[in-house]
PDB file of C-alpha atoms in Angstrom:
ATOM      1  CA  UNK H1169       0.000   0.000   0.000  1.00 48.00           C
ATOM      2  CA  UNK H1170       1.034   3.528  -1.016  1.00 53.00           C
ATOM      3  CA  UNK H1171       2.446   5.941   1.999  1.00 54.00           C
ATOM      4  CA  UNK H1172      -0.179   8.542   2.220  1.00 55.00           C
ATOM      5  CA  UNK H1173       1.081  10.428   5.235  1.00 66.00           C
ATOM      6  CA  UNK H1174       4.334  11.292   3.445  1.00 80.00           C
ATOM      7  CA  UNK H1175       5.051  15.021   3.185  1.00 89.00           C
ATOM      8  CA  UNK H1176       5.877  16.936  -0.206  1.00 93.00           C
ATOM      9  CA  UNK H1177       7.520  20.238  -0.501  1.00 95.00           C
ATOM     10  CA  UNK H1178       4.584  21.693  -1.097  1.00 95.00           C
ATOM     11  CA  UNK H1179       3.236  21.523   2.278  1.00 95.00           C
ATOM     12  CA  UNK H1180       5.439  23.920   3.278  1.00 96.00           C
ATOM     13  CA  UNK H1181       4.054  26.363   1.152  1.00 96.00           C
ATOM     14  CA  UNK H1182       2.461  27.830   4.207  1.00 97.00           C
ATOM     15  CA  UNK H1183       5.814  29.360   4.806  1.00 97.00           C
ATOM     16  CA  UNK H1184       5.389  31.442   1.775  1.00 96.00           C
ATOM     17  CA  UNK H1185       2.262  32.945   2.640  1.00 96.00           C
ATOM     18  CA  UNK H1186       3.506  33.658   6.009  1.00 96.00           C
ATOM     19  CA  UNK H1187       6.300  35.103   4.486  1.00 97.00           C
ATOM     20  CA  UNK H1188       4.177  37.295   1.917  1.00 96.00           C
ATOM     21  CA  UNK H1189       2.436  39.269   4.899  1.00 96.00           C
ATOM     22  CA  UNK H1190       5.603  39.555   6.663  1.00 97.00           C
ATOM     23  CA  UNK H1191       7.440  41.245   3.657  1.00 96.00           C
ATOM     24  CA  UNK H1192       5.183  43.293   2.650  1.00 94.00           C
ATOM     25  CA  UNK H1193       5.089  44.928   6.216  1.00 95.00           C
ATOM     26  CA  UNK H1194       8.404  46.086   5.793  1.00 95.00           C
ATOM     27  CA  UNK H1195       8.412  46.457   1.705  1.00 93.00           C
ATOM     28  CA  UNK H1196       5.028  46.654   0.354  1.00 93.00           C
ATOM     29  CA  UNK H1197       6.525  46.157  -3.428  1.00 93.00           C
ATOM     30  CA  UNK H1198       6.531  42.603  -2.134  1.00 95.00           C
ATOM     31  CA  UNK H1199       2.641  42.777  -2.844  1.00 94.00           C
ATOM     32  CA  UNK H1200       3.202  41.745  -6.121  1.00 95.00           C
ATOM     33  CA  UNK H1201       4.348  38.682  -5.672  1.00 96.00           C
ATOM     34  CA  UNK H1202       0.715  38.340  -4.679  1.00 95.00           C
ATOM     35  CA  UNK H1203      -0.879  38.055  -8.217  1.00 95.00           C
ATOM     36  CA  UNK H1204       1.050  34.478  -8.496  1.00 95.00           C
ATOM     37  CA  UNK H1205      -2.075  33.225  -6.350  1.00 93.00           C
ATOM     38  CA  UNK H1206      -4.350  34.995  -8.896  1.00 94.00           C
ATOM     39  CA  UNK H1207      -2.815  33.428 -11.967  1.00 96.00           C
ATOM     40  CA  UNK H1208      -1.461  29.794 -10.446  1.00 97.00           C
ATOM     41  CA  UNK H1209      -5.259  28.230  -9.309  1.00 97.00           C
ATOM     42  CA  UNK H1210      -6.583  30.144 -13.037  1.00 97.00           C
ATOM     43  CA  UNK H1211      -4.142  28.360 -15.136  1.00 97.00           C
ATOM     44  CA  UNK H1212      -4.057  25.316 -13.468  1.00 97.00           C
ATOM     45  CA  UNK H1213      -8.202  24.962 -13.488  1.00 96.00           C
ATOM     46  CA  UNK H1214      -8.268  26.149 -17.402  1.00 96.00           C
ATOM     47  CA  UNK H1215      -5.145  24.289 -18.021  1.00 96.00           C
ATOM     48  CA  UNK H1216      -5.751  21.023 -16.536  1.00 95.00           C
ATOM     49  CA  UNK H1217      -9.233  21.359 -15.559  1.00 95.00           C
ATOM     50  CA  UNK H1218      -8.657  20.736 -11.511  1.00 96.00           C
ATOM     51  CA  UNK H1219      -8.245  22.416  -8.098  1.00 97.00           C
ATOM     52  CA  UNK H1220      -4.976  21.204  -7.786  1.00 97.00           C
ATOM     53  CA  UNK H1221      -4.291  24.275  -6.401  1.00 97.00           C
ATOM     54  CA  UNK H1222      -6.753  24.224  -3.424  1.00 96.00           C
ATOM     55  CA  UNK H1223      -5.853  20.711  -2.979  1.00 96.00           C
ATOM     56  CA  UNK H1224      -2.104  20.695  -2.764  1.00 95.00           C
ATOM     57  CA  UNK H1225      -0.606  24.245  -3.027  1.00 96.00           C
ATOM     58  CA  UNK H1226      -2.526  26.860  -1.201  1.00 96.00           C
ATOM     59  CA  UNK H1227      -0.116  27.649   1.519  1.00 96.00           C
ATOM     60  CA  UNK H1228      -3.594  30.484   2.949  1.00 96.00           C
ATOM     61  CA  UNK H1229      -5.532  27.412   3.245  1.00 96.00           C
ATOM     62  CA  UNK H1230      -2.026  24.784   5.063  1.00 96.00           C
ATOM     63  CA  UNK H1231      -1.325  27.993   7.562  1.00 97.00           C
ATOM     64  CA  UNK H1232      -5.036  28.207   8.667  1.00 97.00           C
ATOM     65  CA  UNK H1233      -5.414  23.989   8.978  1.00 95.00           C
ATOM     66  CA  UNK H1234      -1.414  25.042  10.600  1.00 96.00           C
ATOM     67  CA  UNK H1235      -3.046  27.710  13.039  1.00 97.00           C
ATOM     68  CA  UNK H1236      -6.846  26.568  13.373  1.00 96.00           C
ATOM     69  CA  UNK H1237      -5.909  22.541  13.891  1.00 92.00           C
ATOM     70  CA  UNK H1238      -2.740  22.088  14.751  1.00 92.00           C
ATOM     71  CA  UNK H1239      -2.053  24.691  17.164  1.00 95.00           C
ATOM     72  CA  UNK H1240      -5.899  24.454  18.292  1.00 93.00           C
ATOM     73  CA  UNK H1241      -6.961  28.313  18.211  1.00 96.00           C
ATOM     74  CA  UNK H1242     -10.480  27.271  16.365  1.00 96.00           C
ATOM     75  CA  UNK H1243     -13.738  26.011  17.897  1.00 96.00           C
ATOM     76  CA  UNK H1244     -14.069  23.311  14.717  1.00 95.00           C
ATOM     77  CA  UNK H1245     -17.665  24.031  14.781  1.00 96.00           C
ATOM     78  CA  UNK H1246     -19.678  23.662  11.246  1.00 96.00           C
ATOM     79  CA  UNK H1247     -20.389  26.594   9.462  1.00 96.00           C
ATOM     80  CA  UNK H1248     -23.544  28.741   8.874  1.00 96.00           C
ATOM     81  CA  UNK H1249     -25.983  26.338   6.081  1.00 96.00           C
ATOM     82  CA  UNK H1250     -25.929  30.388   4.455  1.00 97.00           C
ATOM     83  CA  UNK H1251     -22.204  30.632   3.992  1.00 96.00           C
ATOM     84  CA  UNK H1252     -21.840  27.155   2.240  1.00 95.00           C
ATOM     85  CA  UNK H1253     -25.020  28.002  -0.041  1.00 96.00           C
ATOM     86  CA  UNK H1254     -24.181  28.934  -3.963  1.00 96.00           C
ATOM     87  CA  UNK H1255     -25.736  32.240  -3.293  1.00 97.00           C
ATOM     88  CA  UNK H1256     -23.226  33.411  -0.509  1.00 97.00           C
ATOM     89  CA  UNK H1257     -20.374  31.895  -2.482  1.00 97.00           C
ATOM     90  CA  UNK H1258     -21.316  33.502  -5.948  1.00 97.00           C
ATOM     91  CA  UNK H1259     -22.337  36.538  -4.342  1.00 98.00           C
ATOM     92  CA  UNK H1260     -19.268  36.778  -2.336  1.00 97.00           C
ATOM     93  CA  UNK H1261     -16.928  36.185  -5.963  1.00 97.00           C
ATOM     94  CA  UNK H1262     -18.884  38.767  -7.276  1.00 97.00           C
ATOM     95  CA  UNK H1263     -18.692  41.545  -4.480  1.00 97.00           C
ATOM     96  CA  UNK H1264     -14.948  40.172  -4.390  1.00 95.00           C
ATOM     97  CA  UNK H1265     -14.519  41.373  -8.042  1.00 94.00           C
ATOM     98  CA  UNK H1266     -16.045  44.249  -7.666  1.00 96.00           C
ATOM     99  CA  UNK H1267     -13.320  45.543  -4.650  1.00 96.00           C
ATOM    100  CA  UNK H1268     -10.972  44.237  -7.070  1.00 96.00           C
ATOM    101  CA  UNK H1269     -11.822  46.530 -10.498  1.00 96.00           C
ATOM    102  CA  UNK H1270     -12.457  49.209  -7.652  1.00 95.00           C
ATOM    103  CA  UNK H1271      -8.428  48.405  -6.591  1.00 96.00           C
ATOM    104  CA  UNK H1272      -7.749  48.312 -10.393  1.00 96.00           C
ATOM    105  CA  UNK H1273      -9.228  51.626 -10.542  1.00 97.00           C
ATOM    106  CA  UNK H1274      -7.591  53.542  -8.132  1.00 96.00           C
ATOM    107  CA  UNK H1275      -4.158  52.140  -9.646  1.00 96.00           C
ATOM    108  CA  UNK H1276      -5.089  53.627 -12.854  1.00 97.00           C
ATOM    109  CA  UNK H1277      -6.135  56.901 -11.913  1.00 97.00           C
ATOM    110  CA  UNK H1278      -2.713  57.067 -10.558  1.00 95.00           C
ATOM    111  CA  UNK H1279      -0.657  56.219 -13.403  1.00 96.00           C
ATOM    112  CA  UNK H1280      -2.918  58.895 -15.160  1.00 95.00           C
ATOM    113  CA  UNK H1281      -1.984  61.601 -12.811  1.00 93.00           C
ATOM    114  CA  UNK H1282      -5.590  62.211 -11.570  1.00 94.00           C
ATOM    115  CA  UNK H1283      -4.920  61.187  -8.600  1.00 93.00           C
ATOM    116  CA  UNK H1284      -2.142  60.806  -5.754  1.00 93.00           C
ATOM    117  CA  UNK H1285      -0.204  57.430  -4.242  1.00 92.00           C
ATOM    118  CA  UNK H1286      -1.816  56.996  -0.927  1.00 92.00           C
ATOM    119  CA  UNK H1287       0.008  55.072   1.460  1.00 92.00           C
ATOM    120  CA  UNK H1288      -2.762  53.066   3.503  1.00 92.00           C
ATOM    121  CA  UNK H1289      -3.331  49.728   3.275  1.00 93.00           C
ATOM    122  CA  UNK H1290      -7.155  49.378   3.104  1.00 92.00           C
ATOM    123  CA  UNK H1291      -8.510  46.755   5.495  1.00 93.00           C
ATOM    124  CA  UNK H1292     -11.833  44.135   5.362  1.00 93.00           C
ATOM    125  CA  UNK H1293     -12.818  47.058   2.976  1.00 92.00           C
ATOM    126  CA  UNK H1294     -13.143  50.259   5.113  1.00 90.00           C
ATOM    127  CA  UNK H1295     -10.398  51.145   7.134  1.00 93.00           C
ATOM    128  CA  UNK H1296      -7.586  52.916   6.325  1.00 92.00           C
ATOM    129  CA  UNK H1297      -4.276  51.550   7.981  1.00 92.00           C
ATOM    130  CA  UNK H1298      -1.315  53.757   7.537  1.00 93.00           C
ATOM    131  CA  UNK H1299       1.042  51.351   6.174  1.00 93.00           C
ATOM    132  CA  UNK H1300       3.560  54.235   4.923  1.00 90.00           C
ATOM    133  CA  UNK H1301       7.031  52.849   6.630  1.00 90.00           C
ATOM    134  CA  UNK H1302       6.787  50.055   3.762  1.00 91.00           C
ATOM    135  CA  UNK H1303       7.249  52.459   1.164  1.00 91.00           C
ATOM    136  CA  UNK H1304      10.382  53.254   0.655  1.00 88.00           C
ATOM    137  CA  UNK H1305      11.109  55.881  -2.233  1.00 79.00           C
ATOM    138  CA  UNK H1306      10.612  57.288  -5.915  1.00 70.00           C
ATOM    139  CA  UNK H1307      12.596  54.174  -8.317  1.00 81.00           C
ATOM    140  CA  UNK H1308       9.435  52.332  -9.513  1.00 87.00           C
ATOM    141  CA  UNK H1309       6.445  54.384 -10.660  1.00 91.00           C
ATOM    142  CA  UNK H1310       3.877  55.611  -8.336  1.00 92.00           C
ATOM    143  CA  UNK H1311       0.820  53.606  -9.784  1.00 95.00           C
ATOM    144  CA  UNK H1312       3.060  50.245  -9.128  1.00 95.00           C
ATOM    145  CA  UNK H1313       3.200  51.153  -5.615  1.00 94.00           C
ATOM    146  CA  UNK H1314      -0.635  52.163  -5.850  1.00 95.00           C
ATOM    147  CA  UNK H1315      -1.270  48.584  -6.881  1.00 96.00           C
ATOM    148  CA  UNK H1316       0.977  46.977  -4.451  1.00 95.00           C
ATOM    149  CA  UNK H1317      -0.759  48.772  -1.559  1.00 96.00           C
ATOM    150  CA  UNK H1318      -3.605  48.056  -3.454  1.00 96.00           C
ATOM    151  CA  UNK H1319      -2.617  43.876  -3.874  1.00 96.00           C
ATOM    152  CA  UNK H1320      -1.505  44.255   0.033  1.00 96.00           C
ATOM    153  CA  UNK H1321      -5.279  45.201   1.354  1.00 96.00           C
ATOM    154  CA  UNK H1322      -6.981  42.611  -0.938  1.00 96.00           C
ATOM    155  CA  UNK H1323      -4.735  39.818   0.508  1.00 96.00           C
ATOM    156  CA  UNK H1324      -4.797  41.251   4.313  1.00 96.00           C
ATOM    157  CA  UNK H1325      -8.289  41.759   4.347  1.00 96.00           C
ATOM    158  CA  UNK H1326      -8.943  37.875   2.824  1.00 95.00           C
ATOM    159  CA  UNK H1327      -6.030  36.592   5.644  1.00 96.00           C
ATOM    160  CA  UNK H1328      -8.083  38.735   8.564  1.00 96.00           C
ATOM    161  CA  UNK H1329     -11.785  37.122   7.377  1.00 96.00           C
ATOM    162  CA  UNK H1330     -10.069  33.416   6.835  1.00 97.00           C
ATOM    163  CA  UNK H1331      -8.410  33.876  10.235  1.00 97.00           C
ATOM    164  CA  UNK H1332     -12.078  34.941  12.088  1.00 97.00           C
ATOM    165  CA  UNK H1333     -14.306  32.064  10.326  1.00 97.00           C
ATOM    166  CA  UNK H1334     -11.189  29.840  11.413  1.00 97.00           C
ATOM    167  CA  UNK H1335     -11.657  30.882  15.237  1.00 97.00           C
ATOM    168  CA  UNK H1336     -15.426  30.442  14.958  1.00 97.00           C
ATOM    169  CA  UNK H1337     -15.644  27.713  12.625  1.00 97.00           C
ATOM    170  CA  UNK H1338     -13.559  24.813  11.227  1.00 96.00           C
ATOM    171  CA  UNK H1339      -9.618  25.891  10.427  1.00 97.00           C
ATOM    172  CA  UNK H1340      -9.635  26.006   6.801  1.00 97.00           C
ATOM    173  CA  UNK H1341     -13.759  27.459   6.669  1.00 96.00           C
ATOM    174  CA  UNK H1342     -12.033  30.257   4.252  1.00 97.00           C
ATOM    175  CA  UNK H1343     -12.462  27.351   1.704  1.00 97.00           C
ATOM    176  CA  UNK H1344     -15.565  27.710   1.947  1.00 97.00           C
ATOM    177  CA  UNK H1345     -15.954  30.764   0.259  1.00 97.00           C
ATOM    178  CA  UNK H1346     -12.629  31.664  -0.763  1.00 97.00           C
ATOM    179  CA  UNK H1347     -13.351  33.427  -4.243  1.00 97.00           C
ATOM    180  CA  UNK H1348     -10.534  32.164  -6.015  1.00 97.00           C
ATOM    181  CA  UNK H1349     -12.074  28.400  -4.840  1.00 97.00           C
ATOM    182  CA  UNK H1350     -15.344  29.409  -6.057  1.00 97.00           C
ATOM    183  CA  UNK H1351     -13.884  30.802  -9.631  1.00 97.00           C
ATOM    184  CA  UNK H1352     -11.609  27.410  -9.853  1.00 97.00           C
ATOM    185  CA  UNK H1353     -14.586  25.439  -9.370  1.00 97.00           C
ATOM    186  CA  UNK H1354     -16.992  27.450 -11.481  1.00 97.00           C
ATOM    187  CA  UNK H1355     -14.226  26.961 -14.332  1.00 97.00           C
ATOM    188  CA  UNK H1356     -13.707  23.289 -13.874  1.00 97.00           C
ATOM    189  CA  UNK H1357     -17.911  23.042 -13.787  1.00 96.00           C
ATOM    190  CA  UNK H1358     -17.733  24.632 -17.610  1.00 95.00           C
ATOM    191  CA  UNK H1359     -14.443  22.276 -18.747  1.00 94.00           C
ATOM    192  CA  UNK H1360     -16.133  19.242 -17.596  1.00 93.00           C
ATOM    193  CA  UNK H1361     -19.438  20.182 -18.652  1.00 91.00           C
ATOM    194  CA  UNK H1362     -21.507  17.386 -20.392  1.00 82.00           C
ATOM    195  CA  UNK H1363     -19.085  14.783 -19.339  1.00 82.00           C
ATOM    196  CA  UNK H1364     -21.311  12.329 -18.364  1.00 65.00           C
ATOM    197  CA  UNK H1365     -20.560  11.726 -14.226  1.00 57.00           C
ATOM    198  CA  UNK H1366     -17.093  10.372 -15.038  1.00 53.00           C
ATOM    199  CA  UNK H1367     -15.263   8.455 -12.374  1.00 52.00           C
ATOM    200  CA  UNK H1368     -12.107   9.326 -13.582  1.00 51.00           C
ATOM    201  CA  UNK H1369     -10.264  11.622 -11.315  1.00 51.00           C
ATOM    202  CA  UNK H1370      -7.289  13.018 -12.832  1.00 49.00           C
ATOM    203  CA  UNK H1371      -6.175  14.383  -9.508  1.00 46.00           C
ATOM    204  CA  UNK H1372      -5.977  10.862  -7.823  1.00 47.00           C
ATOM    205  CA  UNK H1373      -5.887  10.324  -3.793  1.00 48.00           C
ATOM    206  CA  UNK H1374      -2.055  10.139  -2.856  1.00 48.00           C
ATOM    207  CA  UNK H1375      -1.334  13.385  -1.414  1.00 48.00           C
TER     208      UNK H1375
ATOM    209  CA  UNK S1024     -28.369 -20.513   4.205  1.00 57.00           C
ATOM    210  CA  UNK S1025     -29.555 -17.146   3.989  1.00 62.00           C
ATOM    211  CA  UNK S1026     -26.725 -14.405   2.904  1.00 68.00           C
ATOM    212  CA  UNK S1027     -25.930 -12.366   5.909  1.00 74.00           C
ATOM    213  CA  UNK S1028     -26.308  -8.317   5.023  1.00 78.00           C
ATOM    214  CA  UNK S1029     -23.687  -6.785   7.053  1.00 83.00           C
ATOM    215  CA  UNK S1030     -23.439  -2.975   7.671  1.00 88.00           C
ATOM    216  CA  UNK S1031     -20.770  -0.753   7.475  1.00 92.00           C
ATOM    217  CA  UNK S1032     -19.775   2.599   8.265  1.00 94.00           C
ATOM    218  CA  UNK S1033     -19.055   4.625   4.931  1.00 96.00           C
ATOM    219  CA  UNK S1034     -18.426   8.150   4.142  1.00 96.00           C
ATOM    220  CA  UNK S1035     -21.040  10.186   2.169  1.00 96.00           C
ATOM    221  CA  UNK S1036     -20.114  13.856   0.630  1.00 97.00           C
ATOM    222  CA  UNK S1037     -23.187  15.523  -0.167  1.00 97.00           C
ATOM    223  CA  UNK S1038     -21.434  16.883  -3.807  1.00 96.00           C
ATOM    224  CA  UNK S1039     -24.397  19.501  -4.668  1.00 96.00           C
ATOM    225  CA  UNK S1040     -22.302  21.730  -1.450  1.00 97.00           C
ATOM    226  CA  UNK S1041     -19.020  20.183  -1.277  1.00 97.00           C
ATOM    227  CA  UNK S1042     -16.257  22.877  -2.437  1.00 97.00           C
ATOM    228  CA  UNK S1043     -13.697  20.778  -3.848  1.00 97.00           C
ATOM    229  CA  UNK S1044     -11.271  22.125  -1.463  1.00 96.00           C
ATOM    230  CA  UNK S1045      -9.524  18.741  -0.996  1.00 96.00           C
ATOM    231  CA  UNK S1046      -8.939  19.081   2.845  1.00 96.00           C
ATOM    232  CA  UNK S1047     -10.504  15.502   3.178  1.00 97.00           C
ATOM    233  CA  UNK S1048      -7.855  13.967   0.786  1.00 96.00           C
ATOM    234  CA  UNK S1049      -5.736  15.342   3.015  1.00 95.00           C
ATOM    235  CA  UNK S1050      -6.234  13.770   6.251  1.00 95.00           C
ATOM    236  CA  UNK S1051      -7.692  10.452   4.522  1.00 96.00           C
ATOM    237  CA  UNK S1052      -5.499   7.306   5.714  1.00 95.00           C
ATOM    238  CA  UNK S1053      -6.386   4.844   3.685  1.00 96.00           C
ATOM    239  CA  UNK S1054      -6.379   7.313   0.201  1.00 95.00           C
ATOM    240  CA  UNK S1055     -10.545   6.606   0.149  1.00 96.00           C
ATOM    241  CA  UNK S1056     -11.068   9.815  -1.448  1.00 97.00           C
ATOM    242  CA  UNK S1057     -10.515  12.031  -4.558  1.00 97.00           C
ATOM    243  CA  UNK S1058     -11.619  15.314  -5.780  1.00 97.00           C
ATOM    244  CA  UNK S1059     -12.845  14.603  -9.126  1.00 95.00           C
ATOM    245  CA  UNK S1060     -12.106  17.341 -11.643  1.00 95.00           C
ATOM    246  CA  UNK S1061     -12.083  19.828  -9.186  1.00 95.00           C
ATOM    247  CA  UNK S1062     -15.635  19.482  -9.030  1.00 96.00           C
ATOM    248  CA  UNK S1063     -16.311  17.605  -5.883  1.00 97.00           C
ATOM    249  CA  UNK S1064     -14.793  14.883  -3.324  1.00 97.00           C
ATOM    250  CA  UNK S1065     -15.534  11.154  -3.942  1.00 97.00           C
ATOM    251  CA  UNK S1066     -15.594   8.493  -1.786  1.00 96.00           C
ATOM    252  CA  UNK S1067     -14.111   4.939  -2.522  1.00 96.00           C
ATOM    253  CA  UNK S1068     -16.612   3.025  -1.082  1.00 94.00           C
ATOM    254  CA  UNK S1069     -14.787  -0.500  -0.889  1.00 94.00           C
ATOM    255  CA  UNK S1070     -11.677   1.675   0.730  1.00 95.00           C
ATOM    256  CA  UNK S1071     -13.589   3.582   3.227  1.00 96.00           C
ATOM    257  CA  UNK S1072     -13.497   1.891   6.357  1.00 95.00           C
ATOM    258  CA  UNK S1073     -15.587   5.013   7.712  1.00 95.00           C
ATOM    259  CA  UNK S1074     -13.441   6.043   9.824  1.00 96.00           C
ATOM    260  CA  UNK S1075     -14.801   9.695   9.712  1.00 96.00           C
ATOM    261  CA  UNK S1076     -11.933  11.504   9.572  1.00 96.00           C
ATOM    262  CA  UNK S1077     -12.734  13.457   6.283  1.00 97.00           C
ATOM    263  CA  UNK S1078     -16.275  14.288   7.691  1.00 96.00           C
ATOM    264  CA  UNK S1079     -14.169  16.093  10.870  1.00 96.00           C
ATOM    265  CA  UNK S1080     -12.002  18.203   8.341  1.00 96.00           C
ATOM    266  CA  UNK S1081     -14.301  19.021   5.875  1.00 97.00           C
ATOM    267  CA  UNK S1082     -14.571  23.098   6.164  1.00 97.00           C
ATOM    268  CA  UNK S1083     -17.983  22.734   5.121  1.00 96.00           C
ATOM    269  CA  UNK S1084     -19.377  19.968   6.675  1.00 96.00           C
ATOM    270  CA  UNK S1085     -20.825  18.006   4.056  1.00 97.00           C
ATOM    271  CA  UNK S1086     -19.387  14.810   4.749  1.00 97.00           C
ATOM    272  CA  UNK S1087     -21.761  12.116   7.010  1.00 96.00           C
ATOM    273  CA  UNK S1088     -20.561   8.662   7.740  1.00 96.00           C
ATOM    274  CA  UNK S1089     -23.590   6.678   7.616  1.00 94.00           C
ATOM    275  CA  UNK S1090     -24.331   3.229   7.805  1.00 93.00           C
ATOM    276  CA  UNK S1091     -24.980   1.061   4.513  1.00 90.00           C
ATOM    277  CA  UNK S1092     -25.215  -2.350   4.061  1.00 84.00           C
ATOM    278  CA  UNK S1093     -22.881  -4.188   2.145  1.00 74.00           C
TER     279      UNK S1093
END
């Protein structure tokens, strides 16, 4: 019989997401390094038509299972019937977006002049952190530092919600409606449409 | 003689909810269960001993282990 409790290195990945928040606390250019969790899960689900990225490489969702199970700071209770419902999910994606093109905006009106780099990282949406000591001068343009404060909130603000439904809930409830999960999903729903219920699982069960 | 009907524990994901996020693969000991095209876990029926492991881990709770007969 195959070894399933064998580790890989990618279940250490956690150490890069830890390491993400860390560096951009002291260098927020690090925020870019950020999109890589955008485009990874998206080319992997149109690509090969799977969530191998949920199921072996998101170090957000190892360093909440790290945090929430191992190190016991979650009540493992089941969540809400509402947050697991298609509604919630899709409607989360969607309001998700939306921050995002709003982020996209902001970064744009910047590189057009119209309006000025503000150094705040934005947090769960609404508050304005001042975030300016990780700025640290004029050698990249001001509308890639826009962005990267920009990139900064929208991954602080999904770390800070993961972490809460992971004290109230089960460790990796972020799953549940992670948007990037959702739009993985949604895409391998259209690539395997009209497959008839196959059994074949092209990601198979050793870990 | 009659055939004896035995029951077992099983795992059941309830794939209409499940979110394919794989945590159940994870923690799986005997490798019972798959995602399937990223679209939803599967159980391996004649692997699952039902030990409920999965149905603990899974961040949305749509794992049972229920009793079938085999």
């Amino acid at each position: 019989m195959k070894k399933t409790n064998q580790k890989h290195w990618y279940d250490y990945l956690w150490i890069a997401s830890l390491l993400y928040l860390i560096l951009g606390f002291f260098n927020i250019l690090f925020a870019w390094l950020g999109i890589l969790c955008f485009f990874i899960p998206l080319i992997i689900s149109i690509v090969r038509g799977n969530k191998a990225y949920c199921n072996r490489y998101c170090g957000r969702g190892q360093l909440f299972s790290l945090i929430g199970g191992r190190f016991g700071l979650s009540r493992k209770r089941d969540v809400p019937r509402w947050m697991k419902s298609k509604a919630f999910r899709y409607g989360f994606l969607i309001f998700f977006f939306a921050m995002f093109f709003q982020m996209l905006w902001v970064t744009g009106l910047v590189f057009a002049g119209a309006a000025d780099l503000r150094q705040v990282v934005t947090l769960l949406w609404t508050f304005k952190l001042p975030w300016h000591w990780a700025y640290h001068g004029t050698l990249i343009a001001p509308w890639m530092a826009q962005f990267a404060f920009g990139f900064y909130s929208v991954m602080l603000t999904s770390t800070v919600l993961g972490l809460i439904t992971m004290i109230l809930f089960k460790p990796r409830s972020w799953c549940v409606y992670c948007p990037m999960g959702t739009m993985t999903q949604l895409i391998c729903k259209a690539r395997h449409a009209g497959e008839k219920n196959s059994d074949k699982s092209d990601f198979v069960t050793e870990k | 003689m009659e055939s004896v009907r035995k029951k077992r524990r099983k795992a059941r994901v309830d794939e209409t909810l499940c979110v394919a996020c794989g945590c159940c693969v994870k923690v799986c000991p005997l490798g019972a269960i798959a995602v399937v095209n990223g679209l939803y876990a599967r159980v391996d029926t004649a692997r699952c001993v039902g030990c409920g492991k999965c149905a603990k881990e899974c961040p949305a709770s749509v794992i049972e282990v229920q009793e079938v007969e085999v």
